[in-house]
PDB file of C-alpha atoms and ligand atoms in Angstrom:
ATOM      1  CA  MET Y   1     105.804 -84.997 112.586  1.00  0.00           C
ATOM      2  CA  THR Y   2     109.332 -83.571 112.333  1.00  0.00           C
ATOM      3  CA  VAL Y   3     110.079 -80.870 114.865  1.00  0.00           C
ATOM      4  CA  LEU Y   4     112.870 -78.580 113.804  1.00  0.00           C
ATOM      5  CA  SER Y   5     115.137 -77.480 116.581  1.00  0.00           C
ATOM      6  CA  PRO Y   6     116.100 -73.802 116.435  1.00  0.00           C
ATOM      7  CA  ALA Y   7     119.719 -74.875 116.037  1.00  0.00           C
ATOM      8  CA  GLN Y   8     118.940 -76.511 112.682  1.00  0.00           C
ATOM      9  CA  THR Y   9     118.278 -73.119 111.148  1.00  0.00           C
ATOM     10  CA  ALA Y  10     119.845 -70.935 113.757  1.00  0.00           C
ATOM     11  CA  ILE Y  11     118.631 -67.367 113.836  1.00  0.00           C
ATOM     12  CA  PRO Y  12     121.437 -64.868 114.371  1.00  0.00           C
ATOM     13  CA  GLU Y  13     120.997 -63.276 117.773  1.00  0.00           C
ATOM     14  CA  THR Y  14     120.557 -59.606 118.478  1.00  0.00           C
ATOM     15  CA  ASP Y  15     119.364 -57.837 121.604  1.00  0.00           C
ATOM     16  CA  SER Y  16     115.656 -58.114 121.012  1.00  0.00           C
ATOM     17  CA  PRO Y  17     113.593 -61.091 119.888  1.00  0.00           C
ATOM     18  CA  LEU Y  18     111.682 -61.010 116.626  1.00  0.00           C
ATOM     19  CA  ILE Y  19     107.930 -60.678 117.074  1.00  0.00           C
ATOM     20  CA  LEU Y  20     105.654 -63.177 115.311  1.00  0.00           C
ATOM     21  CA  ALA Y  21     101.998 -62.042 115.192  1.00  0.00           C
ATOM     22  CA  LEU Y  22      99.437 -64.851 115.308  1.00  0.00           C
ATOM     23  CA  PRO Y  23      95.695 -64.540 114.784  1.00  0.00           C
ATOM     24  CA  LYS Y  24      93.273 -65.663 117.477  1.00  0.00           C
ATOM     25  CA  GLY Y  25      90.679 -68.295 116.670  1.00  0.00           C
ATOM     26  CA  ARG Y  26      90.380 -70.818 113.864  1.00  0.00           C
ATOM     27  CA  ILE Y  27      93.627 -70.033 112.029  1.00  0.00           C
ATOM     28  CA  LEU Y  28      95.621 -70.301 115.231  1.00  0.00           C
ATOM     29  CA  LYS Y  29      94.374 -73.871 115.756  1.00  0.00           C
ATOM     30  CA  ALA Y  30      95.221 -74.783 112.168  1.00  0.00           C
ATOM     31  CA  ALA Y  31      98.650 -73.126 112.442  1.00  0.00           C
ATOM     32  CA  ALA Y  32      99.683 -74.847 115.691  1.00  0.00           C
ATOM     33  CA  PRO Y  33     101.118 -78.047 114.096  1.00  0.00           C
ATOM     34  CA  LEU Y  34     103.017 -75.996 111.512  1.00  0.00           C
ATOM     35  CA  LEU Y  35     104.496 -73.731 114.192  1.00  0.00           C
ATOM     36  CA  HIS Y  36     105.572 -76.792 116.109  1.00  0.00           C
ATOM     37  CA  MET Y  37     107.192 -78.282 113.003  1.00  0.00           C
ATOM     38  CA  ALA Y  38     108.958 -74.977 112.437  1.00  0.00           C
ATOM     39  CA  GLY Y  39     110.423 -75.343 115.938  1.00  0.00           C
ATOM     40  CA  ILE Y  40     108.387 -72.519 117.505  1.00  0.00           C
ATOM     41  CA  VAL Y  41     106.709 -73.556 120.747  1.00  0.00           C
ATOM     42  CA  PRO Y  42     105.082 -70.750 122.755  1.00  0.00           C
ATOM     43  CA  GLY Y  43     105.283 -70.888 126.548  1.00  0.00           C
ATOM     44  CA  PRO Y  44     102.562 -72.606 128.644  1.00  0.00           C
ATOM     45  CA  ASP Y  45     100.551 -69.376 129.189  1.00  0.00           C
ATOM     46  CA  PHE Y  46      99.827 -69.231 125.466  1.00  0.00           C
ATOM     47  CA  ASN Y  47      97.241 -72.017 125.639  1.00  0.00           C
ATOM     48  CA  ASP Y  48      95.725 -70.825 128.904  1.00  0.00           C
ATOM     49  CA  GLU Y  49      92.476 -69.175 127.841  1.00  0.00           C
ATOM     50  CA  LYS Y  50      92.184 -67.420 131.202  1.00  0.00           C
ATOM     51  CA  SER Y  51      95.537 -65.697 130.781  1.00  0.00           C
ATOM     52  CA  ARG Y  52      95.284 -61.995 129.936  1.00  0.00           C
ATOM     53  CA  LEU Y  53      98.831 -61.937 128.559  1.00  0.00           C
ATOM     54  CA  LEU Y  54      99.123 -60.933 124.892  1.00  0.00           C
ATOM     55  CA  ARG Y  55     102.839 -61.436 124.359  1.00  0.00           C
ATOM     56  CA  PHE Y  56     104.544 -64.753 125.001  1.00  0.00           C
ATOM     57  CA  GLU Y  57     108.086 -66.044 124.992  1.00  0.00           C
ATOM     58  CA  THR Y  58     108.769 -69.193 123.011  1.00  0.00           C
ATOM     59  CA  ASN Y  59     111.267 -72.055 123.302  1.00  0.00           C
ATOM     60  CA  ASP Y  60     113.472 -69.917 121.047  1.00  0.00           C
ATOM     61  CA  PRO Y  61     114.900 -66.804 122.731  1.00  0.00           C
ATOM     62  CA  ASN Y  62     114.981 -65.189 119.267  1.00  0.00           C
ATOM     63  CA  ILE Y  63     111.202 -65.295 118.835  1.00  0.00           C
ATOM     64  CA  ASP Y  64     108.313 -63.946 120.909  1.00  0.00           C
ATOM     65  CA  VAL Y  65     104.720 -64.364 119.746  1.00  0.00           C
ATOM     66  CA  VAL Y  66     101.815 -61.947 120.111  1.00  0.00           C
ATOM     67  CA  ARG Y  67      98.186 -63.003 119.808  1.00  0.00           C
ATOM     68  CA  VAL Y  68      95.953 -60.445 118.065  1.00  0.00           C
ATOM     69  CA  ARG Y  69      92.747 -60.287 116.020  1.00  0.00           C
ATOM     70  CA  SER Y  70      93.124 -61.724 112.530  1.00  0.00           C
ATOM     71  CA  PHE Y  71      92.609 -58.311 110.882  1.00  0.00           C
ATOM     72  CA  ASP Y  72      95.218 -56.750 113.147  1.00  0.00           C
ATOM     73  CA  VAL Y  73      98.003 -59.225 112.245  1.00  0.00           C
ATOM     74  CA  ALA Y  74      98.495 -57.399 108.935  1.00  0.00           C
ATOM     75  CA  THR Y  75      98.488 -54.006 110.641  1.00  0.00           C
ATOM     76  CA  PHE Y  76     101.039 -55.020 113.299  1.00  0.00           C
ATOM     77  CA  VAL Y  77     103.331 -56.379 110.564  1.00  0.00           C
ATOM     78  CA  ALA Y  78     102.807 -53.437 108.181  1.00  0.00           C
ATOM     79  CA  PHE Y  79     103.754 -51.000 110.942  1.00  0.00           C
ATOM     80  CA  GLY Y  80     106.781 -53.091 111.909  1.00  0.00           C
ATOM     81  CA  GLY Y  81     105.540 -53.767 115.472  1.00  0.00           C
ATOM     82  CA  ALA Y  82     105.756 -57.426 114.499  1.00  0.00           C
ATOM     83  CA  GLN Y  83     108.297 -58.454 111.852  1.00  0.00           C
ATOM     84  CA  ILE Y  84     106.498 -61.668 110.883  1.00  0.00           C
ATOM     85  CA  GLY Y  85     102.917 -62.904 110.970  1.00  0.00           C
ATOM     86  CA  ILE Y  86     100.393 -65.482 109.849  1.00  0.00           C
ATOM     87  CA  CYS Y  87      97.526 -63.853 108.049  1.00  0.00           C
ATOM     88  CA  GLY Y  88      94.585 -64.778 105.813  1.00  0.00           C
ATOM     89  CA  ALA Y  89      94.727 -63.736 102.155  1.00  0.00           C
ATOM     90  CA  ASP Y  90      91.340 -62.052 102.767  1.00  0.00           C
ATOM     91  CA  VAL Y  91      92.940 -59.603 105.194  1.00  0.00           C
ATOM     92  CA  LEU Y  92      95.882 -58.975 102.824  1.00  0.00           C
ATOM     93  CA  MET Y  93      93.433 -58.256  99.981  1.00  0.00           C
ATOM     94  CA  GLU Y  94      91.402 -55.918 102.142  1.00  0.00           C
ATOM     95  CA  PHE Y  95      94.308 -53.742 103.311  1.00  0.00           C
ATOM     96  CA  ASP Y  96      96.733 -54.198 100.405  1.00  0.00           C
ATOM     97  CA  TYR Y  97      99.625 -52.902 102.546  1.00  0.00           C
ATOM     98  CA  PRO Y  98     102.698 -52.216 100.362  1.00  0.00           C
ATOM     99  CA  GLU Y  99     104.911 -52.772 103.436  1.00  0.00           C
ATOM    100  CA  ILE Y 100     103.993 -56.477 103.559  1.00  0.00           C
ATOM    101  CA  TYR Y 101     105.677 -59.285 101.646  1.00  0.00           C
ATOM    102  CA  ALA Y 102     103.909 -62.681 101.693  1.00  0.00           C
ATOM    103  CA  PRO Y 103     106.515 -65.286 100.694  1.00  0.00           C
ATOM    104  CA  LEU Y 104     104.650 -68.497 101.631  1.00  0.00           C
ATOM    105  CA  ASP Y 105     101.155 -69.894 101.183  1.00  0.00           C
ATOM    106  CA  LEU Y 106     100.738 -72.040 104.303  1.00  0.00           C
ATOM    107  CA  GLY Y 107      97.787 -73.939 102.845  1.00  0.00           C
ATOM    108  CA  ILE Y 108      95.770 -73.668 106.076  1.00  0.00           C
ATOM    109  CA  GLY Y 109      92.535 -71.828 106.864  1.00  0.00           C
ATOM    110  CA  GLY Y 110      91.081 -72.570 103.426  1.00  0.00           C
ATOM    111  CA  CYS Y 111      87.773 -70.795 102.731  1.00  0.00           C
ATOM    112  CA  ARG Y 112      86.358 -68.234 100.289  1.00  0.00           C
ATOM    113  CA  ILE Y 113      85.081 -64.658 100.245  1.00  0.00           C
ATOM    114  CA  SER Y 114      81.621 -64.811  98.783  1.00  0.00           C
ATOM    115  CA  ILE Y 115      78.488 -62.817  98.114  1.00  0.00           C
ATOM    116  CA  ALA Y 116      75.311 -64.213  99.628  1.00  0.00           C
ATOM    117  CA  GLN Y 117      71.668 -63.227  99.577  1.00  0.00           C
ATOM    118  CA  PRO Y 118      68.437 -64.454 101.157  1.00  0.00           C
ATOM    119  CA  ARG Y 119      67.305 -67.745  99.614  1.00  0.00           C
ATOM    120  CA  ASP Y 120      64.621 -67.657  96.958  1.00  0.00           C
ATOM    121  CA  ARG Y 121      65.169 -64.041  95.909  1.00  0.00           C
ATOM    122  CA  SER Y 122      66.350 -64.988  92.404  1.00  0.00           C
ATOM    123  CA  GLY Y 123      62.958 -64.751  90.700  1.00  0.00           C
ATOM    124  CA  GLN Y 124      61.630 -61.828  92.704  1.00  0.00           C
ATOM    125  CA  GLU Y 125      61.397 -58.068  92.207  1.00  0.00           C
ATOM    126  CA  ASP Y 126      63.720 -57.379  95.104  1.00  0.00           C
ATOM    127  CA  ASN Y 127      66.355 -59.701  93.615  1.00  0.00           C
ATOM    128  CA  PRO Y 128      69.544 -57.811  94.525  1.00  0.00           C
ATOM    129  CA  ASN Y 129      71.020 -58.672  91.114  1.00  0.00           C
ATOM    130  CA  ARG Y 130      68.477 -56.347  89.492  1.00  0.00           C
ATOM    131  CA  LEU Y 131      69.111 -53.366  91.753  1.00  0.00           C
ATOM    132  CA  SER Y 132      71.385 -50.560  90.500  1.00  0.00           C
ATOM    133  CA  GLN Y 133      72.032 -49.381  94.075  1.00  0.00           C
ATOM    134  CA  VAL Y 134      72.839 -52.244  96.353  1.00  0.00           C
ATOM    135  CA  ARG Y 135      73.410 -52.255 100.101  1.00  0.00           C
ATOM    136  CA  VAL Y 136      76.013 -54.767 101.270  1.00  0.00           C
ATOM    137  CA  ALA Y 137      76.905 -55.708 104.846  1.00  0.00           C
ATOM    138  CA  THR Y 138      80.517 -56.806 105.249  1.00  0.00           C
ATOM    139  CA  LYS Y 139      83.688 -56.702 107.270  1.00  0.00           C
ATOM    140  CA  TYR Y 140      85.542 -56.196 103.945  1.00  0.00           C
ATOM    141  CA  PRO Y 141      84.555 -52.671 102.798  1.00  0.00           C
ATOM    142  CA  SER Y 142      87.465 -52.286 100.324  1.00  0.00           C
ATOM    143  CA  ILE Y 143      87.119 -55.698  98.686  1.00  0.00           C
ATOM    144  CA  THR Y 144      83.365 -55.183  98.416  1.00  0.00           C
ATOM    145  CA  ARG Y 145      83.588 -51.657  96.994  1.00  0.00           C
ATOM    146  CA  ARG Y 146      86.222 -52.764  94.450  1.00  0.00           C
ATOM    147  CA  HIS Y 147      84.222 -55.829  93.409  1.00  0.00           C
ATOM    148  CA  PHE Y 148      80.994 -53.941  92.725  1.00  0.00           C
ATOM    149  CA  ALA Y 149      82.715 -50.865  91.243  1.00  0.00           C
ATOM    150  CA  ALA Y 150      84.441 -53.109  88.671  1.00  0.00           C
ATOM    151  CA  ARG Y 151      80.929 -54.151  87.580  1.00  0.00           C
ATOM    152  CA  GLY Y 152      79.602 -50.600  87.447  1.00  0.00           C
ATOM    153  CA  ILE Y 153      77.584 -50.962  90.628  1.00  0.00           C
ATOM    154  CA  ASN Y 154      77.768 -48.381  93.371  1.00  0.00           C
ATOM    155  CA  ALA Y 155      77.524 -50.451  96.550  1.00  0.00           C
ATOM    156  CA  SER Y 156      76.636 -48.785  99.850  1.00  0.00           C
ATOM    157  CA  ILE Y 157      78.571 -50.548 102.549  1.00  0.00           C
ATOM    158  CA  VAL Y 158      77.237 -51.411 105.988  1.00  0.00           C
ATOM    159  CA  HIS Y 159      80.442 -52.103 107.902  1.00  0.00           C
ATOM    160  CA  LEU Y 160      80.002 -54.854 110.501  1.00  0.00           C
ATOM    161  CA  HIS Y 161      82.623 -56.838 112.393  1.00  0.00           C
ATOM    162  CA  GLY Y 162      80.768 -60.165 112.748  1.00  0.00           C
ATOM    163  CA  ALA Y 163      77.385 -61.872 112.429  1.00  0.00           C
ATOM    164  CA  MET Y 164      76.952 -60.439 108.904  1.00  0.00           C
ATOM    165  CA  GLU Y 165      74.405 -63.152 108.167  1.00  0.00           C
ATOM    166  CA  LEU Y 166      71.837 -61.268 110.243  1.00  0.00           C
ATOM    167  CA  ALA Y 167      71.986 -58.129 108.098  1.00  0.00           C
ATOM    168  CA  PRO Y 168      69.693 -59.095 105.159  1.00  0.00           C
ATOM    169  CA  VAL Y 169      67.227 -60.815 107.470  1.00  0.00           C
ATOM    170  CA  LEU Y 170      66.964 -57.696 109.639  1.00  0.00           C
ATOM    171  CA  ASP Y 171      66.867 -55.328 106.618  1.00  0.00           C
ATOM    172  CA  LEU Y 172      70.243 -53.720 107.124  1.00  0.00           C
ATOM    173  CA  SER Y 173      71.313 -54.779 103.642  1.00  0.00           C
ATOM    174  CA  HIS Y 174      70.337 -56.653 100.471  1.00  0.00           C
ATOM    175  CA  LEU Y 175      73.505 -58.747 100.363  1.00  0.00           C
ATOM    176  CA  ILE Y 176      76.474 -59.773 102.463  1.00  0.00           C
ATOM    177  CA  VAL Y 177      80.124 -60.292 101.549  1.00  0.00           C
ATOM    178  CA  ASP Y 178      81.719 -62.664 104.038  1.00  0.00           C
ATOM    179  CA  LEU Y 179      83.893 -65.736 104.483  1.00  0.00           C
ATOM    180  CA  VAL Y 180      82.280 -69.066 103.696  1.00  0.00           C
ATOM    181  CA  ASP Y 181      83.858 -72.319 104.798  1.00  0.00           C
ATOM    182  CA  THR Y 182      81.355 -75.168 105.195  1.00  0.00           C
ATOM    183  CA  GLY Y 183      78.371 -72.952 104.286  1.00  0.00           C
ATOM    184  CA  SER Y 184      76.533 -73.952 107.447  1.00  0.00           C
ATOM    185  CA  THR Y 185      76.266 -70.371 108.817  1.00  0.00           C
ATOM    186  CA  LEU Y 186      74.655 -69.227 105.549  1.00  0.00           C
ATOM    187  CA  ARG Y 187      72.236 -72.161 105.553  1.00  0.00           C
ATOM    188  CA  ALA Y 188      71.317 -71.716 109.209  1.00  0.00           C
ATOM    189  CA  ASN Y 189      70.407 -68.099 108.523  1.00  0.00           C
ATOM    190  CA  GLY Y 190      68.383 -68.585 105.338  1.00  0.00           C
ATOM    191  CA  LEU Y 191      71.044 -67.296 102.911  1.00  0.00           C
ATOM    192  CA  GLU Y 192      72.584 -68.719  99.742  1.00  0.00           C
ATOM    193  CA  GLU Y 193      75.969 -68.084  98.149  1.00  0.00           C
ATOM    194  CA  THR Y 194      75.614 -66.406  94.754  1.00  0.00           C
ATOM    195  CA  HIS Y 195      79.211 -65.585  93.754  1.00  0.00           C
ATOM    196  CA  THR Y 196      82.741 -66.393  94.933  1.00  0.00           C
ATOM    197  CA  ILE Y 197      84.962 -63.296  94.938  1.00  0.00           C
ATOM    198  CA  ALA Y 198      88.196 -65.048  95.967  1.00  0.00           C
ATOM    199  CA  HIS Y 199      89.587 -68.253  97.440  1.00  0.00           C
ATOM    200  CA  VAL Y 200      91.491 -67.762 100.677  1.00  0.00           C
ATOM    201  CA  THR Y 201      94.311 -69.503 102.533  1.00  0.00           C
ATOM    202  CA  SER Y 202      96.684 -68.211 105.202  1.00  0.00           C
ATOM    203  CA  ARG Y 203     100.082 -66.768 104.321  1.00  0.00           C
ATOM    204  CA  LEU Y 204     103.340 -66.228 106.147  1.00  0.00           C
ATOM    205  CA  ILE Y 205     103.921 -62.479 105.980  1.00  0.00           C
ATOM    206  CA  VAL Y 206     106.933 -60.321 106.751  1.00  0.00           C
ATOM    207  CA  ASN Y 207     107.622 -56.615 107.004  1.00  0.00           C
ATOM    208  CA  ARG Y 208     109.675 -55.649 103.926  1.00  0.00           C
ATOM    209  CA  THR Y 209     111.915 -53.199 105.786  1.00  0.00           C
ATOM    210  CA  ALA Y 210     112.637 -55.735 108.531  1.00  0.00           C
ATOM    211  CA  LEU Y 211     113.555 -58.288 105.860  1.00  0.00           C
ATOM    212  CA  LYS Y 212     115.972 -55.785 104.302  1.00  0.00           C
ATOM    213  CA  THR Y 213     117.597 -54.822 107.578  1.00  0.00           C
ATOM    214  CA  GLN Y 214     117.710 -58.332 109.126  1.00  0.00           C
ATOM    215  CA  PRO Y 215     117.767 -60.644 106.108  1.00  0.00           C
ATOM    216  CA  GLU Y 216     119.526 -63.517 107.903  1.00  0.00           C
ATOM    217  CA  ARG Y 217     117.290 -63.610 110.972  1.00  0.00           C
ATOM    218  CA  ILE Y 218     114.041 -63.274 109.063  1.00  0.00           C
ATOM    219  CA  GLY Y 219     115.212 -65.417 106.158  1.00  0.00           C
ATOM    220  CA  ALA Y 220     116.001 -68.209 108.669  1.00  0.00           C
ATOM    221  CA  ILE Y 221     112.422 -68.133 109.958  1.00  0.00           C
ATOM    222  CA  ILE Y 222     110.962 -68.161 106.441  1.00  0.00           C
ATOM    223  CA  ASN Y 223     113.179 -71.182 105.735  1.00  0.00           C
ATOM    224  CA  ARG Y 224     111.954 -72.982 108.835  1.00  0.00           C
ATOM    225  CA  PHE Y 225     108.365 -72.587 107.650  1.00  0.00           C
ATOM    226  CA  ARG Y 226     109.332 -73.620 104.126  1.00  0.00           C
ATOM    227  CA  THR Y 227     110.966 -76.803 105.473  1.00  0.00           C
ATOM    228  CA  ALA Y 228     107.993 -77.497 107.759  1.00  0.00           C
ATOM    229  CA  LEU Y 229     105.616 -77.131 104.811  1.00  0.00           C
ATOM    230  CA  ALA Y 230     107.700 -79.414 102.621  1.00  0.00           C
ATOM    231  CA  SER Y 231     107.821 -82.115 105.301  1.00  0.00           C
ATOM    232  CA  SER Y 232     104.069 -81.894 105.956  1.00  0.00           C
ATOM    233  CA  ALA Y 233     103.167 -82.142 102.259  1.00  0.00           C
TER     234      ALA Y 233
HETATM  235  C1  LIG H 301      83.035 -66.886 110.058  1.00  0.00           C
HETATM  236  C2  LIG H 301      82.472 -66.179 108.839  1.00  0.00           C
HETATM  237  C3  LIG H 301      81.159 -66.890 108.631  1.00  0.00           C
HETATM  238  C4  LIG H 301      81.474 -68.323 109.080  1.00  0.00           C
HETATM  239  C5  LIG H 301      81.753 -69.202 107.885  1.00  0.00           C
HETATM  240  O1  LIG H 301      82.431 -66.345 111.194  1.00  0.00           O
HETATM  241  O2  LIG H 301      82.294 -64.784 109.105  1.00  0.00           O
HETATM  242  O3  LIG H 301      80.146 -66.334 109.414  1.00  0.00           O
HETATM  243  O4  LIG H 301      82.663 -68.242 109.886  1.00  0.00           O
HETATM  244  O5  LIG H 301      81.949 -70.553 108.258  1.00  0.00           O
HETATM  245  P1  LIG H 301      80.977 -71.707 107.746  1.00  0.00           P
HETATM  246  O6  LIG H 301      80.762 -71.505 106.278  1.00  0.00           O
HETATM  247  O7  LIG H 301      81.728 -72.966 108.054  1.00  0.00           O
HETATM  248  O8  LIG H 301      79.682 -71.612 108.507  1.00  0.00           O
HETATM  249  P2  LIG H 301      83.008 -66.556 112.648  1.00  0.00           P
HETATM  250  O9  LIG H 301      82.473 -67.818 113.211  1.00  0.00           O
HETATM  251  O10 LIG H 301      84.482 -66.446 112.591  1.00  0.00           O
HETATM  252  O11 LIG H 301      82.359 -65.377 113.506  1.00  0.00           O
HETATM  253  P3  LIG H 301      82.212 -63.790 113.254  1.00  0.00           P
HETATM  254  O12 LIG H 301      81.840 -63.541 111.829  1.00  0.00           O
HETATM  255  O13 LIG H 301      81.095 -63.388 114.166  1.00  0.00           O
HETATM  256  O14 LIG H 301      83.536 -63.180 113.606  1.00  0.00           O
HETATM  257 MG1  LIG H 302      80.776 -64.874 110.830  1.00  0.00          MG
END
């Protein structure tokens, strides 16, 4: 593994460090080697699960990282609170923020956004594919509404933030729209995938205004990730 030192693609200094927003959870684990290769090493508190800190200095005085929910990475970057972030394409699709530019596919966090239904409904009267009004539980209300509207179906959305797989079983909805990776959560809860809406990987994202006003600083970070990706390929 090549570890870039900040000096190799030096970021011009200004008074305040750039903020890089990272998502908690699975993507963060997958992103750690890439961050390291890009020469960004958060301080020791970052890996301390007991720490209540949310903002961390890194080995590079030009970059601080913040750790937020995966959906909130896009919002922090769109509002300019963070200038850079790592964010799933699912979240970008859901919000469709015009303020965000996503220059690099990082190739991590691969999964898909899919529709699923209870197993063995295909031949039955309550087969959701036959209903003109369908109830869908999801944490992606916009993606879901757009998907069904494009097929002339008016979907009623039940907006949940996790554990979607319970919704059809407990009669909250006919279908779910959720991320599928290995498929084991669907299987464990008696559901089957019926349609893939989109394939997902994580992207490096930047705030467009920040890129315009600080092109050298932010461009240098994009380049570090580009180099890290090329050397990990
Ligand atoms: C995600 C997603 C699915 C599951 C997919 O949930 O919402 O439930 O992972 O992975 P699999 O296909 O490998 O089983 P997560 O564990 O992040 O929890 P949450 O939905 O409650 O946030
Ligand atoms: Mg889940």
